[in-house]
């Protein structure tokens, strides 16, 4: 179980920090949004990669698009800013994951 919990905690925290760097207000609200969004996308992405289609780049692209929509509406921001946040947050967590696995 801890092998699933630690990546989730790291993802939530890293993406929260990155989103906060963009928004710079209401950190508690941003943390809740990060928990919500990543609690939906991370398990789906992990399941998809393991059981459905092991193409990490395609799955990450889909996660970025889904998170973009969530961020756009939850944060009431533009699509451009939501895309920038989603892309930056997911590249950040991807790079940290790669670093930790090596």
CSV table of C-alpha atoms in Angstrom, one decimal:
chain,number,residue,atom,x,y,z
A,1,UNK,CA,0.0,0.0,0.0
A,2,UNK,CA,2.8,2.4,0.8
A,3,UNK,CA,4.2,2.0,-2.7
A,4,UNK,CA,0.9,3.7,-3.9
A,5,UNK,CA,0.5,6.2,-1.1
A,6,UNK,CA,4.0,7.8,-1.4
A,7,UNK,CA,3.6,8.7,-5.1
A,8,UNK,CA,0.2,10.1,-4.4
A,9,UNK,CA,1.4,12.3,-1.6
A,10,UNK,CA,4.4,13.5,-3.6
A,11,UNK,CA,2.2,14.2,-6.6
A,12,UNK,CA,-0.4,16.2,-4.6
A,13,UNK,CA,2.3,18.2,-2.8
A,14,UNK,CA,4.4,18.9,-5.9
A,15,UNK,CA,1.4,19.9,-8.0
A,16,UNK,CA,0.0,22.0,-5.2
A,17,UNK,CA,3.3,24.0,-4.9
A,18,UNK,CA,3.4,24.5,-8.7
A,19,UNK,CA,-0.2,25.6,-8.9
A,20,UNK,CA,0.4,27.9,-5.9
A,21,UNK,CA,3.3,29.5,-7.7
A,22,UNK,CA,0.9,30.4,-10.5
A,23,UNK,CA,-2.0,31.6,-8.3
A,24,UNK,CA,-0.3,32.9,-5.1
A,25,UNK,CA,-3.5,33.0,-3.1
A,26,UNK,CA,-5.8,30.8,-1.0
A,27,UNK,CA,-3.2,28.0,-0.3
A,28,UNK,CA,-5.7,25.8,1.6
A,29,UNK,CA,-8.2,25.9,-1.3
A,30,UNK,CA,-5.4,25.1,-3.8
A,31,UNK,CA,-4.3,22.2,-1.6
A,32,UNK,CA,-7.9,20.8,-1.6
A,33,UNK,CA,-8.1,21.2,-5.4
A,34,UNK,CA,-4.8,19.4,-5.8
A,35,UNK,CA,-6.0,16.6,-3.5
A,36,UNK,CA,-9.2,16.3,-5.5
A,37,UNK,CA,-7.8,16.5,-9.0
A,38,UNK,CA,-4.9,14.1,-8.3
A,39,UNK,CA,-7.1,11.7,-6.4
A,40,UNK,CA,-9.0,11.3,-9.6
A,41,UNK,CA,-6.3,11.4,-12.2
A,42,UNK,CA,-3.4,9.5,-10.6
A,43,UNK,CA,-5.3,6.2,-9.9
A,44,UNK,CA,-6.8,6.3,-13.4
A,45,UNK,CA,-3.4,7.0,-15.0
A,46,UNK,CA,-1.7,4.3,-13.0
A,47,UNK,CA,-4.4,1.7,-13.8
A,48,UNK,CA,-4.4,2.7,-17.5
A,49,UNK,CA,-0.6,2.4,-17.7
A,50,UNK,CA,-0.5,-1.0,-15.9
A,51,UNK,CA,-3.5,-2.7,-17.4
A,52,UNK,CA,-4.7,-0.9,-20.5
A,53,UNK,CA,-2.1,0.8,-22.6
A,54,UNK,CA,1.5,1.2,-21.3
A,55,UNK,CA,2.3,4.3,-23.3
A,56,UNK,CA,3.4,6.8,-20.6
A,57,UNK,CA,3.6,9.8,-22.9
A,58,UNK,CA,0.1,9.3,-24.2
A,59,UNK,CA,-1.3,8.8,-20.7
A,60,UNK,CA,0.5,11.9,-19.4
A,61,UNK,CA,-0.9,13.9,-22.3
A,62,UNK,CA,-4.4,12.8,-21.4
A,63,UNK,CA,-3.9,13.6,-17.7
A,64,UNK,CA,-2.7,17.1,-18.7
A,65,UNK,CA,-5.8,17.6,-20.7
A,66,UNK,CA,-8.1,16.3,-18.0
A,67,UNK,CA,-6.4,18.4,-15.3
A,68,UNK,CA,-6.5,21.4,-17.6
A,69,UNK,CA,-10.3,21.2,-17.6
A,70,UNK,CA,-10.5,20.7,-13.8
A,71,UNK,CA,-8.1,23.6,-13.2
A,72,UNK,CA,-9.9,25.9,-15.6
A,73,UNK,CA,-13.2,25.5,-13.9
A,74,UNK,CA,-12.1,25.1,-10.2
A,75,UNK,CA,-9.8,28.1,-10.4
A,76,UNK,CA,-11.9,30.1,-12.8
A,77,UNK,CA,-8.9,30.9,-14.9
A,78,UNK,CA,-8.2,31.0,-18.7
A,79,UNK,CA,-7.6,27.9,-20.7
A,80,UNK,CA,-4.1,29.2,-21.4
A,81,UNK,CA,-3.2,29.6,-17.7
A,82,UNK,CA,-4.9,26.2,-16.9
A,83,UNK,CA,-2.8,24.5,-19.6
A,84,UNK,CA,0.4,26.2,-18.3
A,85,UNK,CA,-0.3,25.0,-14.7
A,86,UNK,CA,-1.3,21.5,-15.8
A,87,UNK,CA,1.7,21.1,-18.1
A,88,UNK,CA,4.2,22.5,-15.6
A,89,UNK,CA,2.7,20.5,-12.7
A,90,UNK,CA,2.7,17.2,-14.6
A,91,UNK,CA,6.2,17.7,-16.1
A,92,UNK,CA,7.4,18.5,-12.6
A,93,UNK,CA,5.9,15.4,-11.0
A,94,UNK,CA,7.1,13.3,-14.0
A,95,UNK,CA,10.7,14.5,-13.6
A,96,UNK,CA,10.7,14.0,-9.8
A,97,UNK,CA,9.3,10.5,-10.4
A,98,UNK,CA,12.1,9.7,-12.9
A,99,UNK,CA,14.7,11.1,-10.5
A,100,UNK,CA,13.4,9.0,-7.6
A,101,UNK,CA,13.2,5.8,-9.6
A,102,UNK,CA,16.9,6.0,-10.6
